[in-house]
Amino acid sequence: MNIRLRVIALIVILMLVLAGAGVRMLQQMAMQPLPLEQDLSFDIPPGQSYRGVLNQLVAADLLSPHEALALRVVARLRGSQLVQAGEYTLTPGLSVADALALFRSGRVTLHALQLVEGWNVRDAVAAVRSHPAIRLELTEADLAPERLLAALGLPPGHAEGRLRPETYHFPRGTTDAAFLRRAARAQMTELEGIWAARVPDLPLADADAALVLASIIEKETGIGGERREVAGVFVNRLRLGMKLQTDPTVIYGLGTTFDGNLRRRDLEADTPYNTYTRTGLPPTPICLPGTASLQAAVNPASTEALFFVARGDGSGRHAFSRTLAEHNRAVQAYLQRLREARNP
């Protein structure tokens, strides 16, 4: 009896040793780095099982069939192993265990897309819909600026200026509607906060008017230190009932017919966006304004200037004037620099 017990005990001990050796072998296998020399995009489709993911790794030559079988056995012993669908980035040095943990975590790859300050809404929509990780959902009819917001399930209105220019990160499969809705809500939130902090007695009826003014400021100057001064000029003109006389609004009104050369006849042709022929702000923004231009619109510089013109010295800066006579001299100086640049 004692001999039989000893034999059984030895068998049990041997099985435990073998099992322990097997576990150590599996652990060592799981800690081996995947055979990768560069980043690899690995896509797990919706509804994929743990076994299916292992088969994908085998098909991609990242696991051998017997390694996949061993991992399936371990998973069966431990219970179900759930994985989450999505696109993952596998990097050199990542172990099998790390990869499987990544698939369970749902930390999918995020793509980036920047909506640029000064773009118009059509530029932004085109960039979104051309991104390879974006899934198209909106129809061509939905993309019209006057219909886009309603198509996104947002309060209707013209979509120009309503998308926040910044860099967005998103997973593959995000729809164009979801991306644009996110950008529109971000701009709405930003505008509400900035409008709430406005200085008193602005000649702006509401936050929408501030958005329009900010879009003009965005197109007039790329110099951070000038935005509030440009805003001050336009606010002064609005208070006095003067025409804004700003070229970017005219150009926006010309749309796709603008060939890069703004002519006198363009300045004289009356359209809703021609601030040389009409007083007040144009009916909609003319681009996507960023935070700095929004802040300038509601907190303009205190200035007596009513005019500004480019210096033409390569700095991108402008000369600001209080009187028409001063402004005319600044314009002549600008034209002289242009002539000198053309005929060195």
mmCIF file of C-alpha atoms in Angstrom:
data_model
loop_
_atom_site.group_PDB
_atom_site.id
_atom_site.type_symbol
_atom_site.label_atom_id
_atom_site.label_comp_id
_atom_site.label_asym_id
_atom_site.label_seq_id
_atom_site.Cartn_x
_atom_site.Cartn_y
_atom_site.Cartn_z
ATOM 1 C CA MET A 1 0.000 0.000 0.000
ATOM 2 C CA ASN A 2 2.786 2.329 0.919
ATOM 3 C CA ILE A 3 4.508 1.526 -2.368
ATOM 4 C CA ARG A 4 1.353 2.322 -4.332
ATOM 5 C CA LEU A 5 0.951 5.626 -2.509
ATOM 6 C CA ARG A 6 4.553 6.472 -3.190
ATOM 7 C CA VAL A 7 4.098 5.723 -6.890
ATOM 8 C CA ILE A 8 0.977 7.837 -7.054
ATOM 9 C CA ALA A 9 2.721 10.643 -5.231
ATOM 10 C CA LEU A 10 5.643 10.444 -7.643
ATOM 11 C CA ILE A 11 3.265 10.525 -10.608
ATOM 12 C CA VAL A 12 1.471 13.557 -9.168
ATOM 13 C CA ILE A 13 4.776 15.304 -8.516
ATOM 14 C CA LEU A 14 5.926 14.501 -12.043
ATOM 15 C CA MET A 15 2.701 15.868 -13.516
ATOM 16 C CA LEU A 16 3.051 19.034 -11.482
ATOM 17 C CA VAL A 17 6.634 19.425 -12.623
ATOM 18 C CA LEU A 18 5.626 18.912 -16.225
ATOM 19 C CA ALA A 19 2.707 21.298 -15.827
ATOM 20 C CA GLY A 20 4.990 23.868 -14.238
ATOM 21 C CA ALA A 21 7.475 23.422 -17.034
ATOM 22 C CA GLY A 22 4.653 23.839 -19.538
ATOM 23 C CA VAL A 23 3.466 27.008 -17.845
ATOM 24 C CA ARG A 24 7.001 28.403 -17.810
ATOM 25 C CA MET A 25 7.376 27.509 -21.470
ATOM 26 C CA LEU A 26 4.118 29.270 -22.318
ATOM 27 C CA GLN A 27 5.143 32.284 -20.263
ATOM 28 C CA GLN A 28 8.475 32.445 -22.043
ATOM 29 C CA MET A 29 6.737 32.123 -25.401
ATOM 30 C CA ALA A 30 4.277 34.871 -24.525
ATOM 31 C CA MET A 31 7.096 37.211 -23.543
ATOM 32 C CA GLN A 32 8.947 36.743 -26.834
ATOM 33 C CA PRO A 33 8.778 39.851 -29.050
ATOM 34 C CA LEU A 34 6.678 39.662 -32.169
ATOM 35 C CA PRO A 35 8.766 39.317 -35.372
ATOM 36 C CA LEU A 36 8.340 42.928 -36.449
ATOM 37 C CA GLU A 37 10.868 45.270 -38.021
ATOM 38 C CA GLN A 38 8.490 48.241 -38.270
ATOM 39 C CA ASP A 39 5.088 49.363 -37.021
ATOM 40 C CA LEU A 40 2.212 47.241 -38.262
ATOM 41 C CA SER A 41 -1.466 48.213 -38.418
ATOM 42 C CA PHE A 42 -3.561 45.301 -37.132
ATOM 43 C CA ASP A 43 -7.316 45.493 -37.602
ATOM 44 C CA ILE A 44 -9.743 43.387 -35.543
ATOM 45 C CA PRO A 45 -13.165 43.330 -37.184
ATOM 46 C CA PRO A 46 -16.360 43.652 -35.119
ATOM 47 C CA GLY A 47 -17.454 40.365 -33.553
ATOM 48 C CA GLN A 48 -14.045 38.746 -33.867
ATOM 49 C CA SER A 49 -13.303 36.044 -31.266
ATOM 50 C CA TYR A 50 -10.089 35.468 -29.332
ATOM 51 C CA ARG A 51 -9.483 32.385 -31.454
ATOM 52 C CA GLY A 52 -10.072 34.457 -34.574
ATOM 53 C CA VAL A 53 -7.477 37.004 -33.442
ATOM 54 C CA LEU A 54 -4.938 34.226 -32.916
ATOM 55 C CA ASN A 55 -5.693 32.996 -36.439
ATOM 56 C CA GLN A 56 -5.131 36.547 -37.726
ATOM 57 C CA LEU A 57 -1.741 36.627 -35.994
ATOM 58 C CA VAL A 58 -0.851 33.295 -37.617
ATOM 59 C CA ALA A 59 -1.968 34.566 -41.035
ATOM 60 C CA ALA A 60 0.242 37.636 -40.551
ATOM 61 C CA ASP A 61 3.228 35.364 -39.700
ATOM 62 C CA LEU A 62 3.389 36.797 -36.201
ATOM 63 C CA LEU A 63 2.593 33.481 -34.493
ATOM 64 C CA SER A 64 3.184 29.878 -35.442
ATOM 65 C CA PRO A 65 0.176 27.519 -35.530
ATOM 66 C CA HIS A 66 1.420 25.553 -32.509
ATOM 67 C CA GLU A 67 1.926 28.777 -30.530
ATOM 68 C CA ALA A 68 -1.609 29.831 -31.365
ATOM 69 C CA LEU A 69 -2.889 26.401 -30.266
ATOM 70 C CA ALA A 70 -1.037 26.675 -26.952
ATOM 71 C CA LEU A 71 -2.509 30.117 -26.321
ATOM 72 C CA ARG A 72 -5.986 28.775 -27.086
ATOM 73 C CA VAL A 73 -5.480 26.022 -24.500
ATOM 74 C CA VAL A 74 -4.361 28.535 -21.901
ATOM 75 C CA ALA A 75 -7.355 30.736 -22.693
ATOM 76 C CA ARG A 76 -9.693 27.763 -22.302
ATOM 77 C CA LEU A 77 -8.216 26.983 -18.878
ATOM 78 C CA ARG A 78 -8.450 30.598 -17.755
ATOM 79 C CA GLY A 79 -11.918 31.234 -19.165
ATOM 80 C CA SER A 80 -13.057 33.367 -22.103
ATOM 81 C CA GLN A 81 -10.671 36.044 -23.317
ATOM 82 C CA LEU A 82 -12.529 38.988 -24.808
ATOM 83 C CA VAL A 83 -10.952 41.218 -27.440
ATOM 84 C CA GLN A 84 -12.220 44.550 -28.692
ATOM 85 C CA ALA A 85 -12.654 45.435 -32.330
ATOM 86 C CA GLY A 86 -10.650 48.227 -33.870
ATOM 87 C CA GLU A 87 -7.338 49.180 -35.422
ATOM 88 C CA TYR A 88 -4.218 48.639 -33.317
ATOM 89 C CA THR A 89 -0.596 49.551 -33.932
ATOM 90 C CA LEU A 90 1.878 46.757 -33.225
ATOM 91 C CA THR A 91 5.401 48.054 -32.706
ATOM 92 C CA PRO A 92 8.791 46.291 -32.830
ATOM 93 C CA GLY A 93 9.659 44.818 -29.439
ATOM 94 C CA LEU A 94 6.022 44.243 -28.466
ATOM 95 C CA SER A 95 5.571 40.786 -26.959
ATOM 96 C CA VAL A 96 2.761 38.342 -27.705
ATOM 97 C CA ALA A 97 1.388 38.938 -24.205
ATOM 98 C CA ASP A 98 1.547 42.716 -24.679
ATOM 99 C CA ALA A 99 -0.268 42.455 -28.003
ATOM 100 C CA LEU A 100 -3.047 40.316 -26.533
ATOM 101 C CA ALA A 101 -3.368 42.691 -23.573
ATOM 102 C CA LEU A 102 -3.605 45.580 -26.038
ATOM 103 C CA PHE A 103 -6.426 43.848 -27.913
ATOM 104 C CA ARG A 104 -8.293 43.319 -24.647
ATOM 105 C CA SER A 105 -7.797 46.937 -23.558
ATOM 106 C CA GLY A 106 -9.452 48.551 -26.566
ATOM 107 C CA ARG A 107 -6.667 51.148 -26.830
ATOM 108 C CA VAL A 108 -7.088 51.505 -30.569
ATOM 109 C CA THR A 109 -4.902 53.569 -32.874
ATOM 110 C CA LEU A 110 -5.911 57.222 -33.075
ATOM 111 C CA HIS A 111 -5.502 59.157 -36.306
ATOM 112 C CA ALA A 112 -4.947 62.918 -36.461
ATOM 113 C CA LEU A 113 -6.445 65.616 -38.653
ATOM 114 C CA GLN A 114 -5.959 69.350 -38.312
ATOM 115 C CA LEU A 115 -8.612 71.857 -39.316
ATOM 116 C CA VAL A 116 -6.599 74.988 -40.030
ATOM 117 C CA GLU A 117 -7.445 78.518 -38.897
ATOM 118 C CA GLY A 118 -8.527 80.549 -41.894
ATOM 119 C CA TRP A 119 -9.875 77.629 -43.898
ATOM 120 C CA ASN A 120 -13.428 77.998 -45.109
ATOM 121 C CA VAL A 121 -16.023 75.342 -44.319
ATOM 122 C CA ARG A 122 -15.696 73.703 -47.736
ATOM 123 C CA ASP A 123 -11.930 73.317 -47.212
ATOM 124 C CA ALA A 124 -12.576 71.689 -43.840
ATOM 125 C CA VAL A 125 -15.261 69.323 -45.113
ATOM 126 C CA ALA A 126 -13.058 68.290 -48.038
ATOM 127 C CA ALA A 127 -10.142 67.519 -45.684
ATOM 128 C CA VAL A 128 -12.362 65.433 -43.432
ATOM 129 C CA ARG A 129 -13.953 63.446 -46.240
ATOM 130 C CA SER A 130 -10.624 62.759 -47.953
ATOM 131 C CA HIS A 131 -8.992 61.318 -44.824
ATOM 132 C CA PRO A 132 -8.439 57.567 -45.308
ATOM 133 C CA ALA A 133 -9.566 56.707 -41.763
ATOM 134 C CA ILE A 134 -12.896 58.564 -42.097
ATOM 135 C CA ARG A 135 -16.006 56.654 -43.141
ATOM 136 C CA LEU A 136 -18.340 58.670 -45.369
ATOM 137 C CA GLU A 137 -21.934 58.966 -44.225
ATOM 138 C CA LEU A 138 -23.167 62.378 -45.343
ATOM 139 C CA THR A 139 -24.687 62.855 -48.784
ATOM 140 C CA GLU A 140 -23.554 65.525 -51.221
ATOM 141 C CA ALA A 141 -26.766 67.429 -50.498
ATOM 142 C CA ASP A 142 -25.938 67.400 -46.770
ATOM 143 C CA LEU A 143 -22.617 69.155 -47.441
ATOM 144 C CA ALA A 144 -24.100 72.465 -48.599
ATOM 145 C CA PRO A 145 -23.043 75.042 -45.961
ATOM 146 C CA GLU A 146 -26.633 76.110 -45.397
ATOM 147 C CA ARG A 147 -27.736 72.487 -44.790
ATOM 148 C CA LEU A 148 -24.739 70.949 -43.045
ATOM 149 C CA LEU A 149 -25.570 71.841 -39.435
ATOM 150 C CA ALA A 150 -29.084 70.448 -39.707
ATOM 151 C CA ALA A 151 -27.685 67.278 -41.298
ATOM 152 C CA LEU A 152 -25.452 66.921 -38.232
ATOM 153 C CA GLY A 153 -28.449 67.148 -35.924
ATOM 154 C CA LEU A 154 -27.455 70.613 -34.702
ATOM 155 C CA PRO A 155 -29.457 73.858 -34.696
ATOM 156 C CA PRO A 156 -29.822 74.845 -38.362
ATOM 157 C CA GLY A 157 -27.955 77.767 -39.873
ATOM 158 C CA HIS A 158 -25.042 78.516 -42.156
ATOM 159 C CA ALA A 159 -22.061 76.319 -41.285
ATOM 160 C CA GLU A 160 -19.323 78.784 -42.252
ATOM 161 C CA GLY A 161 -17.078 79.490 -39.265
ATOM 162 C CA ARG A 162 -18.902 76.923 -37.118
ATOM 163 C CA LEU A 163 -16.135 74.298 -37.029
ATOM 164 C CA ARG A 164 -13.363 74.684 -34.489
ATOM 165 C CA PRO A 165 -9.905 74.790 -36.102
ATOM 166 C CA GLU A 166 -7.630 72.485 -34.127
ATOM 167 C CA THR A 167 -6.042 69.035 -34.329
ATOM 168 C CA TYR A 168 -8.445 66.162 -33.707
ATOM 169 C CA HIS A 169 -7.602 62.557 -32.815
ATOM 170 C CA PHE A 170 -10.034 59.800 -33.693
ATOM 171 C CA PRO A 171 -10.196 56.050 -34.381
ATOM 172 C CA ARG A 172 -10.511 54.539 -37.825
ATOM 173 C CA GLY A 173 -14.125 54.215 -38.876
ATOM 174 C CA THR A 174 -15.216 57.541 -37.409
ATOM 175 C CA THR A 175 -17.849 58.959 -39.747
ATOM 176 C CA ASP A 176 -17.609 62.330 -41.426
ATOM 177 C CA ALA A 177 -20.824 63.289 -39.628
ATOM 178 C CA ALA A 178 -19.402 62.372 -36.208
ATOM 179 C CA PHE A 179 -16.150 64.257 -36.867
ATOM 180 C CA LEU A 180 -17.879 67.412 -38.101
ATOM 181 C CA ARG A 181 -20.441 67.304 -35.286
ATOM 182 C CA ARG A 182 -17.589 67.154 -32.775
ATOM 183 C CA ALA A 183 -15.843 70.117 -34.425
ATOM 184 C CA ALA A 184 -19.067 72.143 -34.526
ATOM 185 C CA ARG A 185 -19.834 71.483 -30.866
ATOM 186 C CA ALA A 186 -16.267 72.420 -29.930
ATOM 187 C CA GLN A 187 -16.584 75.755 -31.748
ATOM 188 C CA MET A 188 -19.960 76.388 -30.144
ATOM 189 C CA THR A 189 -18.547 75.778 -26.678
ATOM 190 C CA GLU A 190 -15.506 77.965 -27.365
ATOM 191 C CA LEU A 191 -17.646 80.797 -28.714
ATOM 192 C CA GLU A 192 -20.062 80.707 -25.771
ATOM 193 C CA GLY A 193 -17.229 80.927 -23.255
ATOM 194 C CA ILE A 194 -15.436 83.757 -25.057
ATOM 195 C CA TRP A 195 -18.644 85.721 -25.636
ATOM 196 C CA ALA A 196 -19.469 85.481 -21.915
ATOM 197 C CA ALA A 197 -16.118 87.181 -21.163
ATOM 198 C CA ARG A 198 -16.601 90.057 -23.642
ATOM 199 C CA VAL A 199 -15.929 93.663 -22.735
ATOM 200 C CA PRO A 200 -19.026 95.849 -22.358
ATOM 201 C CA ASP A 201 -20.602 98.106 -24.988
ATOM 202 C CA LEU A 202 -19.444 96.258 -28.079
ATOM 203 C CA PRO A 203 -21.318 97.133 -31.288
ATOM 204 C CA LEU A 204 -22.068 93.423 -31.727
ATOM 205 C CA ALA A 205 -25.606 92.131 -31.354
ATOM 206 C CA ASP A 206 -24.725 88.630 -30.208
ATOM 207 C CA ALA A 207 -22.149 85.852 -30.217
ATOM 208 C CA ASP A 208 -22.864 85.117 -33.873
ATOM 209 C CA ALA A 209 -21.821 88.652 -34.781
ATOM 210 C CA ALA A 210 -18.620 88.147 -32.802
ATOM 211 C CA LEU A 211 -17.968 84.978 -34.816
ATOM 212 C CA VAL A 212 -18.369 86.912 -38.073
ATOM 213 C CA LEU A 213 -16.004 89.655 -36.917
ATOM 214 C CA ALA A 214 -13.477 87.084 -35.675
ATOM 215 C CA SER A 215 -13.463 85.426 -39.091
ATOM 216 C CA ILE A 216 -12.587 88.753 -40.745
ATOM 217 C CA ILE A 217 -9.801 89.344 -38.235
ATOM 218 C CA GLU A 218 -8.489 85.830 -38.944
ATOM 219 C CA LYS A 219 -8.172 86.592 -42.655
ATOM 220 C CA GLU A 220 -6.757 90.096 -42.205
ATOM 221 C CA THR A 221 -3.720 89.252 -40.086
ATOM 222 C CA GLY A 222 -1.638 86.291 -39.055
ATOM 223 C CA ILE A 223 0.333 88.371 -36.554
ATOM 224 C CA GLY A 224 -0.762 87.555 -33.016
ATOM 225 C CA GLY A 225 0.078 90.979 -31.653
ATOM 226 C CA GLU A 226 -2.037 92.723 -34.298
ATOM 227 C CA ARG A 227 -5.336 90.917 -33.902
ATOM 228 C CA ARG A 228 -6.713 93.136 -31.159
ATOM 229 C CA GLU A 229 -5.619 96.261 -33.021
ATOM 230 C CA VAL A 230 -7.317 95.079 -36.217
ATOM 231 C CA ALA A 231 -10.396 94.310 -34.138
ATOM 232 C CA GLY A 232 -10.230 97.829 -32.692
ATOM 233 C CA VAL A 233 -10.320 99.368 -36.167
ATOM 234 C CA PHE A 234 -13.362 97.352 -37.205
ATOM 235 C CA VAL A 235 -15.172 98.041 -33.920
ATOM 236 C CA ASN A 236 -14.529 101.769 -34.375
ATOM 237 C CA ARG A 237 -15.959 101.606 -37.891
ATOM 238 C CA LEU A 238 -19.012 99.684 -36.738
ATOM 239 C CA ARG A 239 -19.667 102.255 -34.020
ATOM 240 C CA LEU A 240 -19.438 105.100 -36.535
ATOM 241 C CA GLY A 241 -21.518 103.349 -39.188
ATOM 242 C CA MET A 242 -18.561 103.300 -41.587
ATOM 243 C CA LYS A 243 -18.184 100.561 -44.149
ATOM 244 C CA LEU A 244 -15.643 97.951 -43.083
ATOM 245 C CA GLN A 245 -14.007 97.941 -46.540
ATOM 246 C CA THR A 246 -12.156 94.670 -46.047
ATOM 247 C CA ASP A 247 -10.938 92.698 -49.062
ATOM 248 C CA PRO A 248 -11.347 89.192 -47.555
ATOM 249 C CA THR A 249 -15.132 89.536 -47.382
ATOM 250 C CA VAL A 250 -15.270 90.546 -51.043
ATOM 251 C CA ILE A 251 -13.081 87.602 -51.987
ATOM 252 C CA TYR A 252 -15.316 85.238 -50.030
ATOM 253 C CA GLY A 253 -18.340 86.591 -51.874
ATOM 254 C CA LEU A 254 -16.662 85.891 -55.210
ATOM 255 C CA GLY A 255 -16.352 82.219 -54.279
ATOM 256 C CA THR A 256 -14.758 79.948 -56.856
ATOM 257 C CA THR A 257 -14.720 82.733 -59.446
ATOM 258 C CA PHE A 258 -11.894 84.497 -57.598
ATOM 259 C CA ASP A 259 -8.679 83.938 -59.552
ATOM 260 C CA GLY A 260 -6.264 85.473 -57.054
ATOM 261 C CA ASN A 261 -6.494 88.986 -58.500
ATOM 262 C CA LEU A 262 -8.954 91.341 -56.798
ATOM 263 C CA ARG A 263 -10.030 93.960 -59.340
ATOM 264 C CA ARG A 264 -11.720 97.327 -58.988
ATOM 265 C CA ARG A 265 -14.863 95.945 -60.588
ATOM 266 C CA ASP A 266 -14.980 93.312 -57.832
ATOM 267 C CA LEU A 267 -14.897 96.032 -55.182
ATOM 268 C CA GLU A 268 -17.701 97.899 -56.925
ATOM 269 C CA ALA A 269 -19.998 94.918 -57.594
ATOM 270 C CA ASP A 270 -22.615 94.808 -54.848
ATOM 271 C CA THR A 271 -23.009 91.457 -53.063
ATOM 272 C CA PRO A 272 -24.017 90.598 -49.476
ATOM 273 C CA TYR A 273 -20.300 90.136 -48.710
ATOM 274 C CA ASN A 274 -19.038 93.352 -50.313
ATOM 275 C CA THR A 275 -18.123 95.530 -47.355
ATOM 276 C CA TYR A 276 -17.149 98.311 -49.764
ATOM 277 C CA THR A 277 -20.755 98.702 -50.874
ATOM 278 C CA ARG A 278 -22.591 97.732 -47.673
ATOM 279 C CA THR A 279 -22.281 98.814 -44.067
ATOM 280 C CA GLY A 280 -22.110 96.454 -41.142
ATOM 281 C CA LEU A 281 -20.952 92.863 -40.983
ATOM 282 C CA PRO A 282 -21.477 90.364 -43.788
ATOM 283 C CA PRO A 283 -24.280 87.813 -43.317
ATOM 284 C CA THR A 284 -22.028 84.921 -42.264
ATOM 285 C CA PRO A 285 -18.456 84.312 -41.185
ATOM 286 C CA ILE A 286 -15.962 83.996 -44.036
ATOM 287 C CA CYS A 287 -13.668 81.339 -42.540
ATOM 288 C CA LEU A 288 -12.931 79.243 -39.467
ATOM 289 C CA PRO A 289 -11.590 81.656 -36.831
ATOM 290 C CA GLY A 290 -9.334 80.403 -34.068
ATOM 291 C CA THR A 291 -9.386 81.249 -30.382
ATOM 292 C CA ALA A 292 -7.044 84.242 -30.687
ATOM 293 C CA SER A 293 -9.265 85.939 -33.285
ATOM 294 C CA LEU A 294 -12.412 85.191 -31.272
ATOM 295 C CA GLN A 295 -10.837 86.734 -28.198
ATOM 296 C CA ALA A 296 -9.737 89.788 -30.181
ATOM 297 C CA ALA A 297 -13.259 90.298 -31.515
ATOM 298 C CA VAL A 298 -14.749 90.558 -28.009
ATOM 299 C CA ASN A 299 -11.790 92.368 -26.441
ATOM 300 C CA PRO A 300 -10.501 94.788 -29.096
ATOM 301 C CA ALA A 301 -7.666 97.198 -28.489
ATOM 302 C CA SER A 302 -8.618 100.690 -27.407
ATOM 303 C CA THR A 303 -7.458 102.699 -30.395
ATOM 304 C CA GLU A 304 -8.379 105.739 -32.441
ATOM 305 C CA ALA A 305 -7.288 104.066 -35.666
ATOM 306 C CA LEU A 306 -9.840 103.763 -38.459
ATOM 307 C CA PHE A 307 -7.569 102.452 -41.207
ATOM 308 C CA PHE A 308 -4.809 99.933 -41.743
ATOM 309 C CA VAL A 309 -2.781 98.707 -44.699
ATOM 310 C CA ALA A 310 0.008 96.182 -45.149
ATOM 311 C CA ARG A 311 3.488 97.566 -44.642
ATOM 312 C CA GLY A 312 4.833 95.579 -47.570
ATOM 313 C CA ASP A 313 8.187 95.091 -45.868
ATOM 314 C CA GLY A 314 7.997 91.310 -45.597
ATOM 315 C CA SER A 315 7.033 91.330 -41.926
ATOM 316 C CA GLY A 316 3.366 90.664 -42.547
ATOM 317 C CA ARG A 317 2.532 93.623 -40.316
ATOM 318 C CA HIS A 318 0.239 96.557 -40.983
ATOM 319 C CA ALA A 319 0.402 100.332 -40.627
ATOM 320 C CA PHE A 320 -2.514 101.725 -38.592
ATOM 321 C CA SER A 321 -3.797 105.271 -39.122
ATOM 322 C CA ARG A 322 -6.288 107.582 -37.416
ATOM 323 C CA THR A 323 -7.035 109.797 -40.406
ATOM 324 C CA LEU A 324 -7.545 109.268 -44.109
ATOM 325 C CA ALA A 325 -4.560 111.496 -44.880
ATOM 326 C CA GLU A 326 -2.295 109.323 -42.710
ATOM 327 C CA HIS A 327 -3.744 106.227 -44.317
ATOM 328 C CA ASN A 328 -3.137 107.532 -47.841
ATOM 329 C CA ARG A 329 0.506 108.153 -46.996
ATOM 330 C CA ALA A 330 0.792 104.620 -45.637
ATOM 331 C CA VAL A 331 -0.784 103.269 -48.829
ATOM 332 C CA GLN A 332 1.703 105.203 -50.968
ATOM 333 C CA ALA A 333 4.572 103.849 -48.887
ATOM 334 C CA TYR A 334 3.215 100.330 -49.388
ATOM 335 C CA LEU A 335 2.933 100.824 -53.157
ATOM 336 C CA GLN A 336 6.457 102.232 -53.308
ATOM 337 C CA ARG A 337 7.833 99.121 -51.557
ATOM 338 C CA LEU A 338 5.973 96.947 -54.047
ATOM 339 C CA ARG A 339 7.505 98.830 -56.963
ATOM 340 C CA GLU A 340 10.974 98.526 -55.450
ATOM 341 C CA ALA A 341 10.490 94.804 -54.930
ATOM 342 C CA ARG A 342 9.435 94.346 -58.554
ATOM 343 C CA ASN A 343 12.279 96.483 -59.919
ATOM 344 C CA PRO A 344 15.270 96.002 -57.620
#
